[in-house]
Coordinates of C-alpha atoms and ligand atoms in Angstrom, one line a residue:
Chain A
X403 CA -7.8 20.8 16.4
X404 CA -8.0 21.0 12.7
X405 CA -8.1 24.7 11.6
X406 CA -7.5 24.8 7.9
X407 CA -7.2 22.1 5.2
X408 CA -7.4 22.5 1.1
X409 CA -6.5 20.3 -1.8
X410 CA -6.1 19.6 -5.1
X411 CA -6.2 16.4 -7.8
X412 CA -5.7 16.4 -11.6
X413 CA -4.7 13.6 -13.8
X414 CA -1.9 15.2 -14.6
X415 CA -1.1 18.3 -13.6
X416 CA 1.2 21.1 -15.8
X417 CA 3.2 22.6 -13.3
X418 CA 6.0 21.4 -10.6
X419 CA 4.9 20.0 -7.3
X420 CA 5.8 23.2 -5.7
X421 CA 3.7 24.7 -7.4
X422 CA 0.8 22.2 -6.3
X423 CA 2.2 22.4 -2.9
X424 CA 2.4 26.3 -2.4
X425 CA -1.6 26.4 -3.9
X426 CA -3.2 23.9 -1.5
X427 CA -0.6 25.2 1.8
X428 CA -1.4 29.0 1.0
X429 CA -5.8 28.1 0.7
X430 CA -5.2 25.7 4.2
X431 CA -3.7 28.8 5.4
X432 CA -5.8 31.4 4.1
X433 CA -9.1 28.9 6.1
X434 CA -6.8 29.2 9.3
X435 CA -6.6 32.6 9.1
X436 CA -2.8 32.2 9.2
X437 CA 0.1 33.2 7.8
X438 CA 3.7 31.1 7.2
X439 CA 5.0 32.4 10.6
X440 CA 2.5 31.3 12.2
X441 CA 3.6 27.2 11.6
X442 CA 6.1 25.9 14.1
X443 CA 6.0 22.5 13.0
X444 CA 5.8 20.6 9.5
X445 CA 5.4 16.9 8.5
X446 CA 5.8 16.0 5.4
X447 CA 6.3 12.5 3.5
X448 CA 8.1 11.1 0.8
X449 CA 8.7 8.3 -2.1
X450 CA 10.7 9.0 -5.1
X451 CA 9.2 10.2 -8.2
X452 CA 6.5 12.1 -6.3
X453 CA 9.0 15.8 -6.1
X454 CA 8.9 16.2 -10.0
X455 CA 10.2 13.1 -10.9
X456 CA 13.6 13.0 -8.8
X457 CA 14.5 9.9 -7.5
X458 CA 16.0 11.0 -4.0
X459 CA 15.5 14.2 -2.2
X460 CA 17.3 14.4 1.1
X461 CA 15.4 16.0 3.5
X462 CA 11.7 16.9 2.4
X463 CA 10.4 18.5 5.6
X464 CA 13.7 21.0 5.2
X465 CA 12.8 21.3 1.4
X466 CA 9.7 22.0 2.0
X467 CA 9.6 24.8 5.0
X468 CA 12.2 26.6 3.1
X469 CA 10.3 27.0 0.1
X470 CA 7.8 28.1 1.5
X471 CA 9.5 30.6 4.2
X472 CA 8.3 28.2 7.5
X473 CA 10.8 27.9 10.3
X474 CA 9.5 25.1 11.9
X475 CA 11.0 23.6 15.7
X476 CA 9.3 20.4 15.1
X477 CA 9.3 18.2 12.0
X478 CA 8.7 14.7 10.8
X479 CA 8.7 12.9 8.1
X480 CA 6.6 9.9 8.1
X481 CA 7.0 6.8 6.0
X482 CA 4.0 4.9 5.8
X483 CA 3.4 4.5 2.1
X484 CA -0.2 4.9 1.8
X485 CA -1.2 5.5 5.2
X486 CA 1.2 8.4 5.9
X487 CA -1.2 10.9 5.3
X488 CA -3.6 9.2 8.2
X489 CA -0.6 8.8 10.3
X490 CA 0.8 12.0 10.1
X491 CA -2.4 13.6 10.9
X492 CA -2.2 11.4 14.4
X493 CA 1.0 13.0 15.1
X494 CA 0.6 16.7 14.2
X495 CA -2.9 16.3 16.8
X496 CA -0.2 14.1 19.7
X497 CA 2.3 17.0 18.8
X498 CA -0.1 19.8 19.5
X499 CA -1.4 17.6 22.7
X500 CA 2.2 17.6 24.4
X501 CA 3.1 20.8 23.4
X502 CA 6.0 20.3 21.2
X503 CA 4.3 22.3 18.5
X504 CA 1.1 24.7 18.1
X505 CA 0.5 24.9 14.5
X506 CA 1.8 21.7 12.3
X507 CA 1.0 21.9 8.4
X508 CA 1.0 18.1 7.2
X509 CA 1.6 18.2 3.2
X510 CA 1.5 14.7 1.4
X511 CA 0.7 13.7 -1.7
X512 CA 3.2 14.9 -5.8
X513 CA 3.3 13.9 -9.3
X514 CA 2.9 10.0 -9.1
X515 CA 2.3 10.1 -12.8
X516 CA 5.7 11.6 -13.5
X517 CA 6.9 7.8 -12.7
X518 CA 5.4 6.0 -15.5
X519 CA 6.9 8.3 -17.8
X520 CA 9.9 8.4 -16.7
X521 CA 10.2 4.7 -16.5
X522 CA 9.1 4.1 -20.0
X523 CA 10.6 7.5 -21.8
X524 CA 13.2 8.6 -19.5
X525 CA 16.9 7.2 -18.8
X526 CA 16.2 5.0 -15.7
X527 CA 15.4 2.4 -18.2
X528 CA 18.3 2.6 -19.9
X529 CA 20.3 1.6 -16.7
X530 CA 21.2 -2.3 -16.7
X531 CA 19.4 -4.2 -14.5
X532 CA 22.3 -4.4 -12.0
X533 CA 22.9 -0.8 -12.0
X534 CA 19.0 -0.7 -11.2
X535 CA 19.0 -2.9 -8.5
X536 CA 22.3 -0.8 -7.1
X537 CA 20.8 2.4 -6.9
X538 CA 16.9 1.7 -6.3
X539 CA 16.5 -0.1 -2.7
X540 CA 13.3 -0.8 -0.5
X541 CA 14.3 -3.6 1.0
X542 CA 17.4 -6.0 2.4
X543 CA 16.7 -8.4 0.2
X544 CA 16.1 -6.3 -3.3
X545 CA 18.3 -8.2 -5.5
X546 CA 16.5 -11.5 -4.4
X547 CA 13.1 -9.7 -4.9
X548 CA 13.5 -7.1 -7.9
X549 CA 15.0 -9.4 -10.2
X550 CA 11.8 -11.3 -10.7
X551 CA 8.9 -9.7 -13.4
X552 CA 6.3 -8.1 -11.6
X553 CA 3.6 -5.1 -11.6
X554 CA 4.0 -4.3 -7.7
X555 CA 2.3 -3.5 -6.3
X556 CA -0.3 -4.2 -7.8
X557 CA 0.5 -8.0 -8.4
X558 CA 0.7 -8.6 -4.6
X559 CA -2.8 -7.3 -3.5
X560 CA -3.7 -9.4 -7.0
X561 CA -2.0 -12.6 -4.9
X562 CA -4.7 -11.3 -2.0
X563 CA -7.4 -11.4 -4.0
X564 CA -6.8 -14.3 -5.6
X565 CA -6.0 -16.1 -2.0
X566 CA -8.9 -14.9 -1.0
X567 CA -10.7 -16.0 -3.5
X568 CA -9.5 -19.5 -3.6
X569 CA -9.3 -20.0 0.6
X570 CA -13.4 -18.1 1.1
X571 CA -15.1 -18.2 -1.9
X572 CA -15.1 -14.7 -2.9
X573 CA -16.0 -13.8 -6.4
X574 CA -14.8 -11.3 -9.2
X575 CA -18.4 -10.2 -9.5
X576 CA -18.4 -9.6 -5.3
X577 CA -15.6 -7.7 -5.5
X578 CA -17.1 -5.2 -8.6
X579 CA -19.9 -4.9 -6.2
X580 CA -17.7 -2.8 -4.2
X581 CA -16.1 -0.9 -6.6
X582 CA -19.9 -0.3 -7.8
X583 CA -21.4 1.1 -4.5
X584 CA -18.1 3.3 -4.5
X585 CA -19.2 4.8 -7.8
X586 CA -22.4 5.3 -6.6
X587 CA -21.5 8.1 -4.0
X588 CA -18.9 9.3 -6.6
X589 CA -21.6 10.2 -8.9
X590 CA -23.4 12.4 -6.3
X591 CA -19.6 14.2 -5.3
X592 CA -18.8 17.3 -7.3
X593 CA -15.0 16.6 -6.8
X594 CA -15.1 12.7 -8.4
X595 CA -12.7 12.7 -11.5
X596 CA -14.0 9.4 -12.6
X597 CA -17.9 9.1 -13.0
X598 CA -20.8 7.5 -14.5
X599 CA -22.7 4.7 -14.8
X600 CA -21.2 1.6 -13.4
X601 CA -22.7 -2.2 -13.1
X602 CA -21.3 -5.1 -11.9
X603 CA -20.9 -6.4 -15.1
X604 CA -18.8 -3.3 -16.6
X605 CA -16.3 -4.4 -13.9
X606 CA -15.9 -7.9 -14.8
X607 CA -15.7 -7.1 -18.2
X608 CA -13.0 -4.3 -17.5
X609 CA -9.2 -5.5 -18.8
X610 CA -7.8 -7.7 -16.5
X611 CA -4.4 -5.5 -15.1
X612 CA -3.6 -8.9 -12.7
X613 CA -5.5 -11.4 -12.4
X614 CA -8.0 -11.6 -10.9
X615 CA -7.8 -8.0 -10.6
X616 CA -9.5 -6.1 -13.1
X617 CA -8.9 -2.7 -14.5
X618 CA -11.6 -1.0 -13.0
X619 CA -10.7 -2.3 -9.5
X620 CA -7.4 -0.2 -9.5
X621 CA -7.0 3.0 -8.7
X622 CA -5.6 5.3 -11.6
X623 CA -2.5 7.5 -10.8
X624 CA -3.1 11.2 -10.6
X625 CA -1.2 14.3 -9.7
X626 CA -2.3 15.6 -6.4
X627 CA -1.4 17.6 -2.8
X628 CA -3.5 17.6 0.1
X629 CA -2.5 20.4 3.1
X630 CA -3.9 20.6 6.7
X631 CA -3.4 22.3 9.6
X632 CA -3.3 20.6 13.1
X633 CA -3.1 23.2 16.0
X634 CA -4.2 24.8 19.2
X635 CA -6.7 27.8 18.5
X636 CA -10.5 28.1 17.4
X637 CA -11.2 27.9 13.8
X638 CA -14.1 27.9 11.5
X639 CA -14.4 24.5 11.2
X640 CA -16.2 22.0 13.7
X641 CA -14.2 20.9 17.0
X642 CA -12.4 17.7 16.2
X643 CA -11.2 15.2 18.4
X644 CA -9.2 12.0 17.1
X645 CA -11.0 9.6 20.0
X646 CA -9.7 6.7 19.3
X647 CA -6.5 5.6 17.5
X648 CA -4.0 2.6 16.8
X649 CA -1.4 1.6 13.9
X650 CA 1.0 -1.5 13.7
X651 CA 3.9 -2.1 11.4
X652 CA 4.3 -5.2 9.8
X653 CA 8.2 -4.5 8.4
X654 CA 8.4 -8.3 7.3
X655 CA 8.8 -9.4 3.7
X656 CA 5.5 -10.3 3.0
X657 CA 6.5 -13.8 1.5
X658 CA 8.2 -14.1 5.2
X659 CA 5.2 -13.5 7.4
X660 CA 4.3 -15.9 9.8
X661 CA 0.2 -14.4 9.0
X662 CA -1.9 -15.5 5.8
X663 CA -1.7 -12.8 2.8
X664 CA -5.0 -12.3 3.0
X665 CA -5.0 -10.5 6.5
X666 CA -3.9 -6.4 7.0
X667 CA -2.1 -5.4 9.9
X668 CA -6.0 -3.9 10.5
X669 CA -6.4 -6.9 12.3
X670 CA -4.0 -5.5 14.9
X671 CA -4.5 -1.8 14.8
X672 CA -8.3 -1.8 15.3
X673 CA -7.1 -3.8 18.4
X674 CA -6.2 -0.1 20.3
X675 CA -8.9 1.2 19.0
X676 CA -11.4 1.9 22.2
X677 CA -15.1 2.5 20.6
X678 CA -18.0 0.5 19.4
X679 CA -17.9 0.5 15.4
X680 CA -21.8 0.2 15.6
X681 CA -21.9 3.8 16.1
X682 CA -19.6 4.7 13.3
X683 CA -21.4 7.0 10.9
X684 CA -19.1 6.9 8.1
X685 CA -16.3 4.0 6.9
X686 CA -13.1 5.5 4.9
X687 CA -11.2 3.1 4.0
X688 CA -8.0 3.1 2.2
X689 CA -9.0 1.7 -1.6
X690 CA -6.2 1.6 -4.3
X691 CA -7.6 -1.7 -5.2
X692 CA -11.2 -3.6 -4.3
X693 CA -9.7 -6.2 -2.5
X694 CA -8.0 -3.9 0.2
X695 CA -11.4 -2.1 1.2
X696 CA -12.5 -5.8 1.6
X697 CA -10.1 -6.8 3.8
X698 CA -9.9 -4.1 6.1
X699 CA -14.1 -4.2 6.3
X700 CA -13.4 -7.6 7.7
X701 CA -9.9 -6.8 9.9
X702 CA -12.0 -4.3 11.6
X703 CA -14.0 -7.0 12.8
X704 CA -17.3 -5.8 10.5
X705 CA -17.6 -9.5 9.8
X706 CA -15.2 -12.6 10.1
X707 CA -12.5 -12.9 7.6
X708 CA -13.6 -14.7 4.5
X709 CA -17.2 -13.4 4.6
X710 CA -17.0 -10.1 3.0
X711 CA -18.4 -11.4 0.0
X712 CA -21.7 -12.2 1.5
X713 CA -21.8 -9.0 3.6
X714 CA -21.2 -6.5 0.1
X715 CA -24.2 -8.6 -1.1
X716 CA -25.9 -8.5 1.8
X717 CA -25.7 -4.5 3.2
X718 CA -25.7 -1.3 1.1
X719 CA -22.3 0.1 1.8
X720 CA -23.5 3.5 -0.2
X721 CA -24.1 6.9 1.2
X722 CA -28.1 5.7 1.7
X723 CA -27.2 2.3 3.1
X724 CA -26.6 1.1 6.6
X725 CA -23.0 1.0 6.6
X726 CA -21.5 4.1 4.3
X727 CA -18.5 3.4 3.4
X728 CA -15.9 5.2 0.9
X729 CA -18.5 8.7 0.8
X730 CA -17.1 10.5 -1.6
X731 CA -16.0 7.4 -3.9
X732 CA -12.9 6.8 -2.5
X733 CA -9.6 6.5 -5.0
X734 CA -11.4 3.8 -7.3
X735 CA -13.1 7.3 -8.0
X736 CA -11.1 10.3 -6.6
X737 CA -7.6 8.7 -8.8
X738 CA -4.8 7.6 -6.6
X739 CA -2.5 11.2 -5.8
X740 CA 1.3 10.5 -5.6
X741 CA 0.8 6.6 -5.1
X742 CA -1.2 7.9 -1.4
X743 CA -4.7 7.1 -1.2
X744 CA -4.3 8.1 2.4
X745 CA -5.0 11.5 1.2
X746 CA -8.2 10.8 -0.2
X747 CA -9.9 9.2 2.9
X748 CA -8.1 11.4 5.5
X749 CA -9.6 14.3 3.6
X750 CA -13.3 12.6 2.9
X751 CA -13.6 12.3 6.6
X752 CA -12.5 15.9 7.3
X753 CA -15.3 16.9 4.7
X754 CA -18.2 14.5 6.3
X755 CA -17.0 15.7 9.8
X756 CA -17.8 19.0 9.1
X757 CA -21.1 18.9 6.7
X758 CA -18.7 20.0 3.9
X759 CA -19.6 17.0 1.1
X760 CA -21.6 18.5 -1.5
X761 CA -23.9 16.1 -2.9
X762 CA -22.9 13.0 -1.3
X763 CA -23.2 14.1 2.5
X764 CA -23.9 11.5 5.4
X765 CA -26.0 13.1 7.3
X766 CA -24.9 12.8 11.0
X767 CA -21.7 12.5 10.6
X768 CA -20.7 12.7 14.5
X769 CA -18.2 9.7 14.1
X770 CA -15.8 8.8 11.2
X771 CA -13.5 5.7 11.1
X772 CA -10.2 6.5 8.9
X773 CA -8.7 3.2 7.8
X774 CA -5.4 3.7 6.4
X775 CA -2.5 0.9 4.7
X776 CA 0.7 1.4 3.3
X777 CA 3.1 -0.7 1.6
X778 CA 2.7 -4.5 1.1
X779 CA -0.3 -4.3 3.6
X780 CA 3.4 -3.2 5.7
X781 CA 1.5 -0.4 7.7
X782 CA -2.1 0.2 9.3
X783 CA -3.5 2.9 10.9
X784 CA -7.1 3.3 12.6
X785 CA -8.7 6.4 13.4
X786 CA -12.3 7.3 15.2
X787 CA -12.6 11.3 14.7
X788 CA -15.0 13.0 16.3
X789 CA -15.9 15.7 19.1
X790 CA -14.9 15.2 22.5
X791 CA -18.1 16.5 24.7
Chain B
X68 CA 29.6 -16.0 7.7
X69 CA 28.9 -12.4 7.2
X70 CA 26.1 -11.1 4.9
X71 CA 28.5 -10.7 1.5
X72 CA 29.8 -14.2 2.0
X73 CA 26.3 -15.7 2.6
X74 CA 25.0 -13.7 -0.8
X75 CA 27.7 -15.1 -2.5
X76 CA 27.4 -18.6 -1.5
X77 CA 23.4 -18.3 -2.6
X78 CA 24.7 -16.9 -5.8
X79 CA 27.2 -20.0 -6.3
X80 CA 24.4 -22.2 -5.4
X81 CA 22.2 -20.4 -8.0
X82 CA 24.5 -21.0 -10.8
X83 CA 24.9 -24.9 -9.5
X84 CA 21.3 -25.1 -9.7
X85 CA 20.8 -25.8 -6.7
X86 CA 18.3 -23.9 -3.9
X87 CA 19.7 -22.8 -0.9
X88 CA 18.0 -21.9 2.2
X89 CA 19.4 -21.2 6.1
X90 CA 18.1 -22.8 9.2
X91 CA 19.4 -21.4 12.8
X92 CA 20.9 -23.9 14.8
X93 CA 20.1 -22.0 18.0
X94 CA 16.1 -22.0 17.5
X95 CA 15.5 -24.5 14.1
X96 CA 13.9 -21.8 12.4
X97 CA 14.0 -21.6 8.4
X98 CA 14.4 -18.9 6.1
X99 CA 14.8 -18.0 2.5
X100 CA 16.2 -14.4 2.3
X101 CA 20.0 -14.1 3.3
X102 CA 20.9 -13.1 6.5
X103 CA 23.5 -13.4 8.9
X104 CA 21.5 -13.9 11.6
X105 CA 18.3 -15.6 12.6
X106 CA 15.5 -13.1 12.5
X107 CA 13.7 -14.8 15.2
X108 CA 16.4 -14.8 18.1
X109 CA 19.6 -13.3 16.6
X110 CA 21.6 -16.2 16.8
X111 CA 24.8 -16.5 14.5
X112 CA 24.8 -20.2 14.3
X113 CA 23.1 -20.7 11.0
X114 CA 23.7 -22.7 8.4
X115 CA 23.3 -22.9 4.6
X116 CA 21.3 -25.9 3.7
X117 CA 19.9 -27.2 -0.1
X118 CA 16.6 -27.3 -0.3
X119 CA 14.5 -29.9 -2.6
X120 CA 13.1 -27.3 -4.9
X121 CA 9.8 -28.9 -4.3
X122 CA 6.6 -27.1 -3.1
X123 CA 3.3 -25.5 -3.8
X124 CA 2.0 -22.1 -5.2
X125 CA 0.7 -20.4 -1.9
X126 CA -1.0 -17.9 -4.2
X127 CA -0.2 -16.5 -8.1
X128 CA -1.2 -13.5 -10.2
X129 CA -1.0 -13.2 -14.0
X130 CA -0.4 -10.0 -16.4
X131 CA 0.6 -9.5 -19.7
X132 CA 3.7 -7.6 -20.0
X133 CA 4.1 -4.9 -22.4
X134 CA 5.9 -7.2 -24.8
X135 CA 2.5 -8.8 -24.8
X136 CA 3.9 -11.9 -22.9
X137 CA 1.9 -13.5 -20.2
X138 CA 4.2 -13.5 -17.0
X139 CA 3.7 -15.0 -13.7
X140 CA 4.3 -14.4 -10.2
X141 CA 3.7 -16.3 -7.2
X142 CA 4.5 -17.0 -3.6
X143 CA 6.2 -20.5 -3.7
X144 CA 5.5 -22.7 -0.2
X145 CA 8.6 -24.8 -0.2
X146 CA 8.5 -28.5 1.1
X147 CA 11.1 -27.4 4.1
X148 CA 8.8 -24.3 5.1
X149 CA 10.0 -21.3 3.9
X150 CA 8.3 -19.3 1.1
X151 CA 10.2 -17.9 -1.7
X152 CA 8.6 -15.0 -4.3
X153 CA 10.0 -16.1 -7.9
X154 CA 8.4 -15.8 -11.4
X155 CA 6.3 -19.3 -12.4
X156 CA 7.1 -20.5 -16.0
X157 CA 4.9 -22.5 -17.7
X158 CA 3.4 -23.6 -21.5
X159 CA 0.4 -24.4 -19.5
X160 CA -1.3 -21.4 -17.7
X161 CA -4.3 -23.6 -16.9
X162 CA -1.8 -26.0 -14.7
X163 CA -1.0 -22.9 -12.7
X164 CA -3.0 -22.4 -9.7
X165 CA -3.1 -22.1 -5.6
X166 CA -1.9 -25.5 -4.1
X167 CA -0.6 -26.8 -7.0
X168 CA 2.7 -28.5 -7.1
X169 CA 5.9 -27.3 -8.3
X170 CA 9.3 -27.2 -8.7
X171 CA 12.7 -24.9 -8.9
X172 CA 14.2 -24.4 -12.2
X173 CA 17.7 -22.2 -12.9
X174 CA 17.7 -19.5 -15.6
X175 CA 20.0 -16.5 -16.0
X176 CA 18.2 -13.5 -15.1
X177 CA 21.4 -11.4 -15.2
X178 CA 24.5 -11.9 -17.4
X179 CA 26.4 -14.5 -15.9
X180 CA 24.2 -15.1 -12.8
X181 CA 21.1 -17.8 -12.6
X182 CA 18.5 -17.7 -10.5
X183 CA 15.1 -19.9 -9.3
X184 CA 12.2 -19.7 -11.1
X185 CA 9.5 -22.4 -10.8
X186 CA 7.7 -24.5 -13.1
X187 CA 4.4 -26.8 -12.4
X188 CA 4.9 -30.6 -11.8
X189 CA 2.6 -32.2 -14.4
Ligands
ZN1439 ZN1 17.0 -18.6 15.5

């Protein structure tokens, strides 16, 4: 099911995101053994800045398939912040299954660091904010929302932790834990941009971005595209199967939800999900900040919700312990592509699937969970790859 | 009331200093962010009600801005139900915390328009 898949991360990278994008579709390709004809359908994603710095591209999946000379007859464009790149991946493998397409290419990912500096050098701040809040909209209720100082997202999951905190118990130094194990398998993965030693203790004392959130709890922006190839047709890579699957929306305003802060919409899409976690070899789980691996872990139903602390302490979530999770480092490690961890797990599990993680290898791998979220913890998406016998 | 008229009459509100808030008269369920109809059953009947501007910070984050300003944001749990997310002003940081107790204040954010923040209750 997946036949080809390449990518590539850089903390800022030179060129435009075409460029990026042409690279990492023409090597997914080139491990297909295909050529652009071959495509017939194309999903793509998309959140401004992440096309070199525009604000608003109409159209991406168009954009995209003529650029690059595909004529797709399906497309899609999914919008689930940082889990489109999990989601999508579910529907280029439902839209090979029913026949609508044979070959979909799924390209996510852009120049998230483009943002910052256009924000801080570029003209959008010179924009009043009323003309701000008239052209940039997310939401119905933006000029009740975006008028008030905040680092978002950042300062929400930093309102999770620090509910989370207050409500279980959980401490700053449980949460560096986490981000600790992750550097662990970092250190042993060739492709890690951020390595090293790493204590508990370097996290705590790490600049506090939002309290309690600390610097090196945050993932760090980098430029990045990852391309894969969902289709019918043998390939050189291992059989997959997605075996189990289930997402949830939660669209509400997330100071309007009738759920505590502290809970993902995890909770609800590991409800569809149809196999026993105990035999899960390998836990990726979407990461842009500590507290969000935490509270998927205990969404999934690993533990009950306001004993994660306890269980980091407790189990060794590295690539030698009993419950890997986050193999390769995950974004606290990898850097954070185009705002879209997504990518980062998604493409960790397609390396573990098929024996392909130099250095930091699970070995086993037979079963993979794919945790992704997007948005305000807005979207969830569950996945159990594996091969169907 | 459609939508314009009902972010209008908040706006009035605002610059009276006063906090409004809608409850449905169809299904008594309150809410914060304007609408013109009830997001729980869709119902038309709602009405514009002023709140007390009292409550309790559900949950609150901290950062220094790049002015090198400490600037806070929470999630406000007002006495009638509804939450509201607003900046938290305060000489005190220490007095700013989950569960403690606070209460609306008016400041122009905009030219010419006010609008809630919240300060603690010492
Ligand atoms: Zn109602």
């Amino acid at each position: 099911m997946l036949l080809g898949f390449s990518s590539k991360y850089e903390k800022v990278y030179q060129g435009s995101v075409l460029d990026l994008i042409a690279e990492t579709v023409g090597e997914s390709l080139d491990m297909a053994k295909l050529e652009p004809k071959d495509i017939d359908g194309v999903i793509t994603t998309w959140l401004p800045w992440i096309f070199d710095g525009t604000l608003a591209i109409g159209f991406p999946e168009n954009y995209i398939s003529e650029y690059l000379g595909i004529k797709p007859r399906f497309t899609d464009l999914v919008q689930y912040g940082g889990a489109s790149a999990v989601e999508m991946f579910y529907r280029a493998y439902k839209a090979v299954k029913s026949g609508e397409a044979d070959r979909v290419l799924c390209i996510v990912g852009g120049k998230g660091t483009l943002m910052k500096k256009q924000l801080r050098e570029g003209g959008v701040e010179k924009l009043s904010e009323v003309e701000l809040l008239n052209i940039l909209r997310n939401n119905p209720f933006d000029e009740f929302i975006r008028i008030y100082r905040d680092m978002d997202p950042i300062s929400f999951y930093a309102m999770v932790a620090a509910r989370h905190s207050k409500l279980y118990g959980t401490t700053d130094e449980q949460r560096a834990l986490l981000a600790v194990q992750q550097r662990y398998n970092a250190n042993s993965n060739e492709r890690a941009l951020f390595k090293g030693p790493l204590t508990v203790k370097d996290v705590t004392n790490s600049r506090v971005v939002s309290t309690p959130l600390r610097l090196l709890e945050i993932t760090y922006p980098i430029d990045g595209v990852l391309a894969f190839i969902v289709g019918k047709g043998t390939s050189q890579l291992r059989s997959m199967d997605i075996i189990s699957y289930g997402d949830v929306v939660w669209p509400e305003f997330f100071a309007e939800r009738d759920i505590d802060i502290v809970y993902t919409p995890t909770v609800e899409s590991v409800k569809k999900i149809d196999f026993n976690l105990n035999k899960i070899d390998a836990f990726e789980i979407y990461d842009a900040f500590t507290i969000m691996v935490l509270t998927e872990l205990e969404d999934l139903g690993l533990i009950e919700k306001g004993k994660i602390g306890k269980f980091v302490e407790e189990n060794d979530l590295t690539i030698k312990g009993n419950i890997p999770v986050n193999t390769g480092g995950g974004s606290l490690n990898m850097g954070q592509p185009a705002y879209m961890s997504g990518i980062i797990v998604l493409e960790e599990a397609f390396l573990q699937f098929n024996n392909m993680a130099k250095g930091n290898q699970v070995s086993g791998a037979d079963h993979i969970l794919v945790n992704g979220l997007g948005g305000w913890n807005t979207h969830a998406i569950t996945l159990v790859i594996g091969e169907k016998k | 009331m459609n939508l314009n008229e009902i972010i209008q009459t908040y706006y009035e509100y605002f610059n009276k200093e006063k906090l409004p808030y809608i409850k449905c008269a169809n299904c008594g369920y309150v809410f914060y962010y304007p609408r013109g109809i009830c997001p729980k059953c869709l119902s038309k009947k709602l009405s514009i009600m002023e709140s007390k501007g009292e409550g309790e910070i559900y949950s609150e984050t901290k950062f220094v801005n790049e002015r090198g300003q400490v600037v806070i944001v929470g999630l406000i749990k007002l006495e009638e139900g509804f939450i509201v997310y607003a900046n938290i002003l305060t000489d005190r940081l220490e007095n700013v915390s989950i569960n403690r107790k606070v209460k609306v204040e008016f400041k122009e954010a905009i030219k010419g328009q006010k609008f809630p923040f919240f300060t603690t209750i010492s």
